[in-house]
Short mmCIF file of N, CA, C and O in Angstrom, two decimals:
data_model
loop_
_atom_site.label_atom_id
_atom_site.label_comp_id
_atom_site.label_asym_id
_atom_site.label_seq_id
_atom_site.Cartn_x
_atom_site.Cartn_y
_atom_site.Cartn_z
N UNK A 24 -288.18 37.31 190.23
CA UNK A 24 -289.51 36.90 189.90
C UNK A 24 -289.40 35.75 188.90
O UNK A 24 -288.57 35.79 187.99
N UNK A 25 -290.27 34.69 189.06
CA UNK A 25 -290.00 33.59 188.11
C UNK A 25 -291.34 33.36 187.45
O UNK A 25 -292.30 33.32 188.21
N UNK A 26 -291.54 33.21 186.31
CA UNK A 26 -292.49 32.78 185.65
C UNK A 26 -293.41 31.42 185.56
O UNK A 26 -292.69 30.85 186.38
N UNK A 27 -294.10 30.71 185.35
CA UNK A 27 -294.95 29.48 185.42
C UNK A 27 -294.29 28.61 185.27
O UNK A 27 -294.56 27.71 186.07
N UNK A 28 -293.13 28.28 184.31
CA UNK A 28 -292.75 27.42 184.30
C UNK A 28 -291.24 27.18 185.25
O UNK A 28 -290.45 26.23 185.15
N UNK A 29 -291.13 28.54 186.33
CA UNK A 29 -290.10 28.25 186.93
C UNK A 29 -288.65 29.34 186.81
O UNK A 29 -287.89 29.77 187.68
N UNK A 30 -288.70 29.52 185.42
CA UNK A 30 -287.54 30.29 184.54
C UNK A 30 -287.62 32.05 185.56
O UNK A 30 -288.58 32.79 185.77
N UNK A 31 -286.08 32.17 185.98
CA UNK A 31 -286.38 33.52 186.04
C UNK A 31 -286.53 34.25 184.92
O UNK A 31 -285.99 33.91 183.87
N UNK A 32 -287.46 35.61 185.04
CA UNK A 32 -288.30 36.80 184.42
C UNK A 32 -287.31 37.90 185.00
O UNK A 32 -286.95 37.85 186.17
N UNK A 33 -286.93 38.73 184.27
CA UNK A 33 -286.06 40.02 184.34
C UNK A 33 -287.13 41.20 184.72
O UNK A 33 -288.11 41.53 184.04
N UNK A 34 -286.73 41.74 185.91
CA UNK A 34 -287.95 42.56 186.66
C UNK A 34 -288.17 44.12 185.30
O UNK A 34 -287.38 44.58 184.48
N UNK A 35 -289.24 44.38 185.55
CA UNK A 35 -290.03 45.46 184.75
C UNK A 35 -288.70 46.52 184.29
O UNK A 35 -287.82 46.76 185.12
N UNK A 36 -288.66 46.94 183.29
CA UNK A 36 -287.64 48.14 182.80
C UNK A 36 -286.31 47.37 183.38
O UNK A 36 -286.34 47.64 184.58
N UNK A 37 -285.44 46.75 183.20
CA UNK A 37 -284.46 46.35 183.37
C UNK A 37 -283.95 45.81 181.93
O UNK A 37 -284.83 45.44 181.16
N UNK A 38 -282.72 45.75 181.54
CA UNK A 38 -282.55 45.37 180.10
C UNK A 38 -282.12 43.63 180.05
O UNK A 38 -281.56 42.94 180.90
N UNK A 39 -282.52 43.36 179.01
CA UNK A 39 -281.93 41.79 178.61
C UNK A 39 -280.98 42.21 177.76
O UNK A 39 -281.36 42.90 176.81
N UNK A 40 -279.60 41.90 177.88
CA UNK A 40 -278.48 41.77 177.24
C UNK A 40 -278.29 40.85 177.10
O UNK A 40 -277.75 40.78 175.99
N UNK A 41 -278.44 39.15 177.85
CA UNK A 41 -277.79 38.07 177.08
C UNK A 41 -278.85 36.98 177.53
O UNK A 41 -279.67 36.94 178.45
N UNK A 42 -278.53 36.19 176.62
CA UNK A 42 -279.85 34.76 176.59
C UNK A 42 -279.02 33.73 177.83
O UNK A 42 -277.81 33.55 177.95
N UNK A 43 -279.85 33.32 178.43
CA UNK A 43 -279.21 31.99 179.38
C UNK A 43 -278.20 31.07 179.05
O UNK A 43 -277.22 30.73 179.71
N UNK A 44 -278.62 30.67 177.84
CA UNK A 44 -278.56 29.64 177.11
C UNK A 44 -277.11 29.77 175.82
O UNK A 44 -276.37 28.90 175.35
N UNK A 45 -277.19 31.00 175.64
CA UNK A 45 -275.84 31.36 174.60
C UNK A 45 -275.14 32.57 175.44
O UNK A 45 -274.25 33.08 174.77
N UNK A 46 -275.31 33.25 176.87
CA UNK A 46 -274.48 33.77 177.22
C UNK A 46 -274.65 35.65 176.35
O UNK A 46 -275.28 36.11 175.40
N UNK A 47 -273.95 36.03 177.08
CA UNK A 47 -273.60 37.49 176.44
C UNK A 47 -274.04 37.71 174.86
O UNK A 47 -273.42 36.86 174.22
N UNK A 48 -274.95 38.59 173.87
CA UNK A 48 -275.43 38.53 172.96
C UNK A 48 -274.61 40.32 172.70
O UNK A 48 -274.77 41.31 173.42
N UNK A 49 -273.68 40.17 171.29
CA UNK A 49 -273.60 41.21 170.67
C UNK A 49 -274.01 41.30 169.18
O UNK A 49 -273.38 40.55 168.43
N UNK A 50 -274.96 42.09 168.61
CA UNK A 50 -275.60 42.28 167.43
C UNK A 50 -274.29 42.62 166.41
O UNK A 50 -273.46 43.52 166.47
N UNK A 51 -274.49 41.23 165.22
CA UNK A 51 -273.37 41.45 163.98
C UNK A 51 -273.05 43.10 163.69
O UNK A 51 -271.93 43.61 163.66
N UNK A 52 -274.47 43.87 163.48
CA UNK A 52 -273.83 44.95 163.06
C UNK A 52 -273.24 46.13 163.91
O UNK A 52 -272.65 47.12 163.50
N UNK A 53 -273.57 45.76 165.31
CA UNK A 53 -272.52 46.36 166.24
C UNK A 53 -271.20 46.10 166.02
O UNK A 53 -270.34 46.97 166.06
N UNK A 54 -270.92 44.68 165.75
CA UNK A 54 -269.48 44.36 165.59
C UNK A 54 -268.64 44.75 164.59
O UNK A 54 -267.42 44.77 164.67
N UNK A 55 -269.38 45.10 163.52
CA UNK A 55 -269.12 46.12 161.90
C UNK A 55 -269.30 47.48 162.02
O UNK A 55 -268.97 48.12 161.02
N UNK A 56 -269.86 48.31 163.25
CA UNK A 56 -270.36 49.69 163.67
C UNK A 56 -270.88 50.11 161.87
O UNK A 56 -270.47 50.82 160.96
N UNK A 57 -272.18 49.01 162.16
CA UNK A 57 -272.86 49.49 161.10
C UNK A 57 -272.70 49.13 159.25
O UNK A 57 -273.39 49.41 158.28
N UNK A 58 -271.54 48.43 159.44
CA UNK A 58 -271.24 48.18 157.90
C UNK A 58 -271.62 47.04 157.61
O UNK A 58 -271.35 46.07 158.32
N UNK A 59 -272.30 46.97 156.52
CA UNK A 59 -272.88 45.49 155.74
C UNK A 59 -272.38 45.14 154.90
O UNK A 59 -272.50 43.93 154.75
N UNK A 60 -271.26 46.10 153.49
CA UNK A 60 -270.42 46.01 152.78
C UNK A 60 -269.15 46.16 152.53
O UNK A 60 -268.88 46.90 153.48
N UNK A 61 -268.05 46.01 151.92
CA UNK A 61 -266.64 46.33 152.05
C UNK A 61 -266.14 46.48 150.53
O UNK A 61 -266.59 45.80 149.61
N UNK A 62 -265.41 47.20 150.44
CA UNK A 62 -265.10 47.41 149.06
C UNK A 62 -264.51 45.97 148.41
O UNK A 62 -264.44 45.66 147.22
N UNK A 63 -264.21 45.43 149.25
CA UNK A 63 -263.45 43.69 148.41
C UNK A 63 -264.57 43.41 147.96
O UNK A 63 -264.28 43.05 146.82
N UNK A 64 -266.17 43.27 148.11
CA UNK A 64 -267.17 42.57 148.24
C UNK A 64 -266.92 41.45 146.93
O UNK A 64 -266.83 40.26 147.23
N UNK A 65 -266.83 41.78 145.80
CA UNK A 65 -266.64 40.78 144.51
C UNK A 65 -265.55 40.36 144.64
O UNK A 65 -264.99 40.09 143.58
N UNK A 66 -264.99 40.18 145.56
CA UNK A 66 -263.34 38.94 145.53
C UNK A 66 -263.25 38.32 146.91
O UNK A 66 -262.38 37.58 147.37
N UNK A 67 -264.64 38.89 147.60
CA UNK A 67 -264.72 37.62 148.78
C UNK A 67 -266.02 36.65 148.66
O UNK A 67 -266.85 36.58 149.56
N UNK A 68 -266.11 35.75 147.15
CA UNK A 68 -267.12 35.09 147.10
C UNK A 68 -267.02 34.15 148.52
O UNK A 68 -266.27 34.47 149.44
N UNK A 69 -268.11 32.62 148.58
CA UNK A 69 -267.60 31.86 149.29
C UNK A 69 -266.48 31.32 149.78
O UNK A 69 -266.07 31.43 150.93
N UNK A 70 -265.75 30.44 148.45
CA UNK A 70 -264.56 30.02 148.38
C UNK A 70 -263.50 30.65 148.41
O UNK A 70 -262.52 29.94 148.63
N UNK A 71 -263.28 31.88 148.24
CA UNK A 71 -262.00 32.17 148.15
C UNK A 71 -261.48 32.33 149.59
O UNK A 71 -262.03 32.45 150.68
N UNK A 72 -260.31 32.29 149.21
CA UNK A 72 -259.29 31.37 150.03
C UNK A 72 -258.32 32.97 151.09
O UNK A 72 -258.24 34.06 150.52
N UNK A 73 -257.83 32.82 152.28
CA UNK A 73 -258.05 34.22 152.84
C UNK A 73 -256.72 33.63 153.37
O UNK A 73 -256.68 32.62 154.07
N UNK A 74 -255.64 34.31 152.99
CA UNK A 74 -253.82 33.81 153.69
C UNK A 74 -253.59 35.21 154.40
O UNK A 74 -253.84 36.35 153.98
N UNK A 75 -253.11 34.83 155.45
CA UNK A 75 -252.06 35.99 155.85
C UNK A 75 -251.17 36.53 155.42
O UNK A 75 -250.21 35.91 154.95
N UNK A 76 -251.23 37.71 155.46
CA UNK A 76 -249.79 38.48 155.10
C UNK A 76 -248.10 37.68 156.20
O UNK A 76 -248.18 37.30 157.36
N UNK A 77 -247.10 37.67 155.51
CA UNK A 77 -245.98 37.28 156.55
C UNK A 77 -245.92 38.26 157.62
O UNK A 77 -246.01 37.93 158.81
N UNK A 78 -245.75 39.67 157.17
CA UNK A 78 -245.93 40.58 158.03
C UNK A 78 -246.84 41.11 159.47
O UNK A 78 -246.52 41.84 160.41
N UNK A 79 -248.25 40.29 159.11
CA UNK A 79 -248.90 40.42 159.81
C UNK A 79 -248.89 40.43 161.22
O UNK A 79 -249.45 41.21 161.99
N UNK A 80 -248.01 39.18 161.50
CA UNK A 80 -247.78 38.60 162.91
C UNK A 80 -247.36 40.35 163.60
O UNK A 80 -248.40 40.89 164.00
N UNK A 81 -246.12 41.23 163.79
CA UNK A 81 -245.77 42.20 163.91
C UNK A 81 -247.02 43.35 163.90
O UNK A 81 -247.35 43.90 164.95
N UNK A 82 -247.72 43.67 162.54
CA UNK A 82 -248.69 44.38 162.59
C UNK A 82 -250.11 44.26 163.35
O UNK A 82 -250.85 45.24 163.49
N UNK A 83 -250.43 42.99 163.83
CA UNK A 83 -251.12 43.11 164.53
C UNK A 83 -251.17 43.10 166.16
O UNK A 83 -252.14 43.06 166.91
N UNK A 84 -249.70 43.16 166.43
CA UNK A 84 -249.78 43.31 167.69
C UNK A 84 -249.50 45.24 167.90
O UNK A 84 -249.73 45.93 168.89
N UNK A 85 -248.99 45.63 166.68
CA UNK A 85 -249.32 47.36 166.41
C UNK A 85 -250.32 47.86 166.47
O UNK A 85 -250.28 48.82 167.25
N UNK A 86 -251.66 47.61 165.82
CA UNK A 86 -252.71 47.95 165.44
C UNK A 86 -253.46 47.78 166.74
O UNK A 86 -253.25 46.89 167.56
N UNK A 87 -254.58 49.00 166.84
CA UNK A 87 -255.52 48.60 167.29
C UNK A 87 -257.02 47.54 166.51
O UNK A 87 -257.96 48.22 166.11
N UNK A 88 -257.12 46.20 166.38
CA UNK A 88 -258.20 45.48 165.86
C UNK A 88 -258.99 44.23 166.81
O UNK A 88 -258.46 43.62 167.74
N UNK A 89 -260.11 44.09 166.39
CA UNK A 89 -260.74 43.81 167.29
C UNK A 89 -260.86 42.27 167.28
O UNK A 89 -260.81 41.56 166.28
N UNK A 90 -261.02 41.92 168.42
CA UNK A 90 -260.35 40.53 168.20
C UNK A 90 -260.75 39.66 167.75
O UNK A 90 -260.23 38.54 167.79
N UNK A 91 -262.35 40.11 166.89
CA UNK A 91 -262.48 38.71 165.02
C UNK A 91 -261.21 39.18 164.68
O UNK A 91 -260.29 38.38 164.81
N UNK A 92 -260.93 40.42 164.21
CA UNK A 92 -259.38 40.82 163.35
C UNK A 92 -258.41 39.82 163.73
O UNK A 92 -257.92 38.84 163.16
N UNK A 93 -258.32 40.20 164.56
CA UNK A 93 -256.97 39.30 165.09
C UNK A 93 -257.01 37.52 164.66
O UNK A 93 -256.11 36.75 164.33
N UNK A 94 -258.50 37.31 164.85
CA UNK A 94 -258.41 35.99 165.28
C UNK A 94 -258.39 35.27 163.74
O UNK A 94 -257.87 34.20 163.42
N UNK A 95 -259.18 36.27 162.87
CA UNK A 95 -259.05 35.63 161.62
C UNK A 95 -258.25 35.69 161.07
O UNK A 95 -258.41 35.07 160.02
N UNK A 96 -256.72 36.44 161.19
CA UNK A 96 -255.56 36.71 161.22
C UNK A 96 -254.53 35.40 161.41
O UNK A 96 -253.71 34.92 160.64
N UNK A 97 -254.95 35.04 162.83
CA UNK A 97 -254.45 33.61 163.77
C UNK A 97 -254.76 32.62 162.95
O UNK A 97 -253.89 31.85 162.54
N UNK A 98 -256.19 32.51 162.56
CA UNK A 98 -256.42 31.37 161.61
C UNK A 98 -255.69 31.43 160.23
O UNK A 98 -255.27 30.38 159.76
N UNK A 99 -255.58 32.15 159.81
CA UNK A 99 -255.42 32.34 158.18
C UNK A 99 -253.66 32.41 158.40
O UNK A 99 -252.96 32.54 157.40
N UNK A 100 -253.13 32.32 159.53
CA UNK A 100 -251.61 32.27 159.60
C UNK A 100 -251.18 30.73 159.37
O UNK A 100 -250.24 30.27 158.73
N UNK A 101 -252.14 30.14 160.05
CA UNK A 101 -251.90 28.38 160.32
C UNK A 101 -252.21 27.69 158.79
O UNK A 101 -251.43 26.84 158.37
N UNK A 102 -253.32 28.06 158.02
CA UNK A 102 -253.13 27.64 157.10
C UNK A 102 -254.30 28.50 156.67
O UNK A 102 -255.20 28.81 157.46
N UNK A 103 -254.26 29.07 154.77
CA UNK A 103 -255.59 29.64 154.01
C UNK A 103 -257.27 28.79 154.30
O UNK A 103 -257.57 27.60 154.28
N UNK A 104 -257.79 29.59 154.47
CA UNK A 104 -259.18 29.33 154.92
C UNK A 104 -260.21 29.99 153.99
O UNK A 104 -260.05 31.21 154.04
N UNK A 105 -260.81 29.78 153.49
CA UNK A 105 -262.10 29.72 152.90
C UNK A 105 -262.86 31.22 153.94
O UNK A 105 -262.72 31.70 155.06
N UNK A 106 -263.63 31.45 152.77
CA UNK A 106 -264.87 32.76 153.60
C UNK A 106 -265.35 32.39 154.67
O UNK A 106 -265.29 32.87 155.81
N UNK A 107 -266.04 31.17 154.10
CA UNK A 107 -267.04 30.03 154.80
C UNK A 107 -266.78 29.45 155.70
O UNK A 107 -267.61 29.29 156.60
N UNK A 108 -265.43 28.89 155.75
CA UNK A 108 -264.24 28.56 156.50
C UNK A 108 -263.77 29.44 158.03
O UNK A 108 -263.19 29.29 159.11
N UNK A 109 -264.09 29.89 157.65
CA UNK A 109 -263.74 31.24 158.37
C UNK A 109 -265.19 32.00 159.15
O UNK A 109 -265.03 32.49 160.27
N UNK A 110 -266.17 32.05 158.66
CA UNK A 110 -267.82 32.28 159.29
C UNK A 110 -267.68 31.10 160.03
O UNK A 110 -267.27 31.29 161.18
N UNK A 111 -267.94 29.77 159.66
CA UNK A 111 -267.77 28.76 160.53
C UNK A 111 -266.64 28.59 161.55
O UNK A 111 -267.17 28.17 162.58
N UNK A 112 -265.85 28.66 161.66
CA UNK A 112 -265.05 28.69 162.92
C UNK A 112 -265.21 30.01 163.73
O UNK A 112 -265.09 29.96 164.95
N UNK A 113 -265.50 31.23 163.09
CA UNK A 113 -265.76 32.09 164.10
C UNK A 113 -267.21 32.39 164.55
O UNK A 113 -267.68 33.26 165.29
N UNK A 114 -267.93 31.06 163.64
CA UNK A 114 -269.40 31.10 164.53
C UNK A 114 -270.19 32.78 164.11
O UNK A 114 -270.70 33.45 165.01
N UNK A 115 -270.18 33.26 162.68
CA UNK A 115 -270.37 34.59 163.05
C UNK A 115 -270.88 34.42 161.27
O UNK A 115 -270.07 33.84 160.54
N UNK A 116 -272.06 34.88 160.71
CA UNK A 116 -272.86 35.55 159.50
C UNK A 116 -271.57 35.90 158.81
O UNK A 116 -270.59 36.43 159.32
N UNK A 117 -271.82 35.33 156.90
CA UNK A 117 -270.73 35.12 156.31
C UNK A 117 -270.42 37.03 156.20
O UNK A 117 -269.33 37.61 156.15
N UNK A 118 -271.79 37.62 156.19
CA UNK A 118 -271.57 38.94 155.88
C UNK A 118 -270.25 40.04 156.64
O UNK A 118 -269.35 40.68 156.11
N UNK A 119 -270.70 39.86 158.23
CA UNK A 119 -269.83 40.28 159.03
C UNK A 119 -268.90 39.92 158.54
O UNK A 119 -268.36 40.87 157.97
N UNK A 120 -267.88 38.21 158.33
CA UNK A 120 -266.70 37.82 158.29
C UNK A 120 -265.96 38.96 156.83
O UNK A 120 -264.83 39.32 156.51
N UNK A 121 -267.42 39.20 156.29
CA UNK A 121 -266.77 39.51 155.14
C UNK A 121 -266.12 40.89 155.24
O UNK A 121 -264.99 41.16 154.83
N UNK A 122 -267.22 41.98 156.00
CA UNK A 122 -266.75 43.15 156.55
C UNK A 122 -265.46 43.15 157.27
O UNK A 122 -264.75 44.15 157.21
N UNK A 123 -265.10 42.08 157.96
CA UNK A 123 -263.81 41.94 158.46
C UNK A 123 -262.23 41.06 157.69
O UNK A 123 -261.04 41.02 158.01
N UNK A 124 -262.76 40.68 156.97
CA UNK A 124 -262.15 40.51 156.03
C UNK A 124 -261.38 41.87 155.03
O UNK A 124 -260.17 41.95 154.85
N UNK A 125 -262.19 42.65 154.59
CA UNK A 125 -262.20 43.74 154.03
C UNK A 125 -261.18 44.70 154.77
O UNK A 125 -260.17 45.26 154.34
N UNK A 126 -261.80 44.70 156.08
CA UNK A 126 -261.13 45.50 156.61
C UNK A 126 -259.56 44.98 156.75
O UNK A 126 -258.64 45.80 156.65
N UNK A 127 -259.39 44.03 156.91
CA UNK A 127 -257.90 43.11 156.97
C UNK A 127 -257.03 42.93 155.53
O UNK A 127 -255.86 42.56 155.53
N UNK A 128 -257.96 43.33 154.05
CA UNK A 128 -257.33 43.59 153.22
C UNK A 128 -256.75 44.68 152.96
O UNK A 128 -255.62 44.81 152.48
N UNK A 129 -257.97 46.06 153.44
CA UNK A 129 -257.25 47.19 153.12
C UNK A 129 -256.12 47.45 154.05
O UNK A 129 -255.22 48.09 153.51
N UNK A 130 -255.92 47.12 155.32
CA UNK A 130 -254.88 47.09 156.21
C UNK A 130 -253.49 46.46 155.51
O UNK A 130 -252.34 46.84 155.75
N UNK A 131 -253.85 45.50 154.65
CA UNK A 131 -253.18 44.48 153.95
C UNK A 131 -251.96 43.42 154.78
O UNK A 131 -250.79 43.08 154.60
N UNK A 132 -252.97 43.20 155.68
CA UNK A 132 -253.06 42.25 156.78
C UNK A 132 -253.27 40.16 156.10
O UNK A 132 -253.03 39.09 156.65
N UNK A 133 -253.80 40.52 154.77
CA UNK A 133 -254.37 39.29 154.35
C UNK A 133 -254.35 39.48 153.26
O UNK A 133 -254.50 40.65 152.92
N UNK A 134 -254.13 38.34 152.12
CA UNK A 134 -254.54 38.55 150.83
C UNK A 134 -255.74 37.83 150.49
O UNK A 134 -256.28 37.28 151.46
N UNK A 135 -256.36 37.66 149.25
CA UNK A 135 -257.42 36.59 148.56
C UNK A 135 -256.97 36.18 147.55
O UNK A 135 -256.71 36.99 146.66
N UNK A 136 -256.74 34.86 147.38
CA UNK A 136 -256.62 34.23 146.34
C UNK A 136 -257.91 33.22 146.16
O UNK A 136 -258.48 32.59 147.05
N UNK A 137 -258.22 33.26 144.61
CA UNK A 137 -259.60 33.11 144.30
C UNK A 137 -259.53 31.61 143.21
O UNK A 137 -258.87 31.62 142.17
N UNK A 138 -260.13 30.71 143.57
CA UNK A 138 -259.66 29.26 142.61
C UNK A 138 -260.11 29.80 141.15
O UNK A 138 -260.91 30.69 140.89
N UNK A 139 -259.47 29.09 140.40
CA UNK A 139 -259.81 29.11 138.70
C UNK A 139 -261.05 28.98 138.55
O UNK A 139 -261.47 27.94 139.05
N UNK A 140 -262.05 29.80 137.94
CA UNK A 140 -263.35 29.00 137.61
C UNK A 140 -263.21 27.94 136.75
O UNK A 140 -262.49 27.89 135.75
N UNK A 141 -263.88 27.14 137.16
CA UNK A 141 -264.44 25.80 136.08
C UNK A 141 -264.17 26.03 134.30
O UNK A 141 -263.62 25.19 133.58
N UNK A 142 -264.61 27.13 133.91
CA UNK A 142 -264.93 27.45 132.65
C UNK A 142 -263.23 27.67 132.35
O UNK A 142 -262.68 26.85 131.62
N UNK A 143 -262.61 28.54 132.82
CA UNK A 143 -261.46 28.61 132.26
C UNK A 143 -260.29 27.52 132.81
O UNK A 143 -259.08 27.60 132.60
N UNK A 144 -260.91 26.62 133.47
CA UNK A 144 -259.80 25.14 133.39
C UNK A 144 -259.92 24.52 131.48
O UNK A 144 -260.84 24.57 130.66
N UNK A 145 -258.80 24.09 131.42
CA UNK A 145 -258.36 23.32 130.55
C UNK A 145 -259.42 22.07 130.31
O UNK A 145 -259.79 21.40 131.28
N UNK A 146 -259.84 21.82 129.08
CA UNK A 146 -260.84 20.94 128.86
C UNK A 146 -259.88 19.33 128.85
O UNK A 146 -258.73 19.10 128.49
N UNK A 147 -261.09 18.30 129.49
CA UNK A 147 -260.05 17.53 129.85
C UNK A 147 -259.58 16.46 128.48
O UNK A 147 -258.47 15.93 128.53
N UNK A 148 -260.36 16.24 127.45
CA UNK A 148 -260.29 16.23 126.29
C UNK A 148 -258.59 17.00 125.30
O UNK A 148 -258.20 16.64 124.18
N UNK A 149 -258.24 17.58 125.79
CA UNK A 149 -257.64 18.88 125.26
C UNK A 149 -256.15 18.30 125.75
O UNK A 149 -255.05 18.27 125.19
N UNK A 150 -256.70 17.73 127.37
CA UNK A 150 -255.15 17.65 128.15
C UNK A 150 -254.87 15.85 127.58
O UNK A 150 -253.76 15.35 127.40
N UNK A 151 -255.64 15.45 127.48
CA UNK A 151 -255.69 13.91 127.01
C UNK A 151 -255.04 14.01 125.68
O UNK A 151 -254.71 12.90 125.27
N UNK A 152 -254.73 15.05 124.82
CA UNK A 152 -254.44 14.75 123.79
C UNK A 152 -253.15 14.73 123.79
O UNK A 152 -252.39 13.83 123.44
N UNK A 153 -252.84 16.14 124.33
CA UNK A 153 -251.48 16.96 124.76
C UNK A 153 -250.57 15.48 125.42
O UNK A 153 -249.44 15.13 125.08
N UNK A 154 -251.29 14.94 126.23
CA UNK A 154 -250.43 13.52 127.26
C UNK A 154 -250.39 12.79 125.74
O UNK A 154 -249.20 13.04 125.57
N UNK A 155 -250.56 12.48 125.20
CA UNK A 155 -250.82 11.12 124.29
C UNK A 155 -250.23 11.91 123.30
O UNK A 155 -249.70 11.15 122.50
N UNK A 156 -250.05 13.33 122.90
CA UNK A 156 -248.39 13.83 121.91
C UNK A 156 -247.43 13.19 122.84
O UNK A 156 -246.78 12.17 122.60
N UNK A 157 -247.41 13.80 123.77
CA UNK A 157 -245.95 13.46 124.67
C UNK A 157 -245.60 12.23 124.08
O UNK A 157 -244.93 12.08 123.05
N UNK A 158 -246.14 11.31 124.85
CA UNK A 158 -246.03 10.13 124.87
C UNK A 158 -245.22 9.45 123.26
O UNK A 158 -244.26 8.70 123.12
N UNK A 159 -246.04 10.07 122.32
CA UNK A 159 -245.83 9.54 121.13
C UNK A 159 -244.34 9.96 120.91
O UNK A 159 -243.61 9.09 120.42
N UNK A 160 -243.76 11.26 121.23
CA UNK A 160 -242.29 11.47 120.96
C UNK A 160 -241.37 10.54 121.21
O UNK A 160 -240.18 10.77 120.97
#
């Protein structure tokens, strides 16, 4: 059955599972079976930075994980990636990445390393002086 403007219409009681246009549709929190949080939650701000374990390569062909796991695994082997970094290439809500993330720490599949805040860098005043002792020796 097609509608006015042409488009097929999915006949009465039949389900829509995927849009034309983006293909097959699975809901983020299906892909988390339900989880919105992870115990990392305060050490996976934006930026921090998400490396693979060396080990990993081995453990994840052990494990049963699902293949964001894996894939953010694949990425974070080639080089550390960002949260954000990482939502964006897998096209997927920073929240989910984060749930999967989590789950890849406690596995300890991945580590986080988190940049210096601003506040506790070295004032640049401070390092200008330190260069200009040197110098004077």
């Amino acid at each position: 059955m097609n509608d006015q403007d042409g488009r097929a219409v999915p006949e009465r009681g039949a389900a829509r599972w995927f849009d034309d246009d983006a293909g097959p549709v699975v809901r983020p929190y299906a892909m988390t079976r339900g989880r919105t949080r992870t115990a990392a939650e305060g050490r996976l701000d934006l930026i921090a930075q998400v490396i693979a374990e060396s080990r990993a390569e081995r453990a994840v062909a052990d494990q049963l994980l699902s293949p964001e796991h894996v894939e953010i695994v694949e990425l974070c082997r080639q080089a550390p990636l960002s949260v954000a970094e990482l939502a964006a290439e897998l096209d997927l809500p920073v929240g989910v990445v984060r749930v999967f993330i989590g789950d890849l720490l406690e596995a300890e599949l991945v580590h986080v390393s988190r940049p210096v805040p601003p506040a506790e860098l070295p004032d640049e005043r401070v390092l200008r002086e330190v260069i200009d002792g040197l110098r004077a020796l």
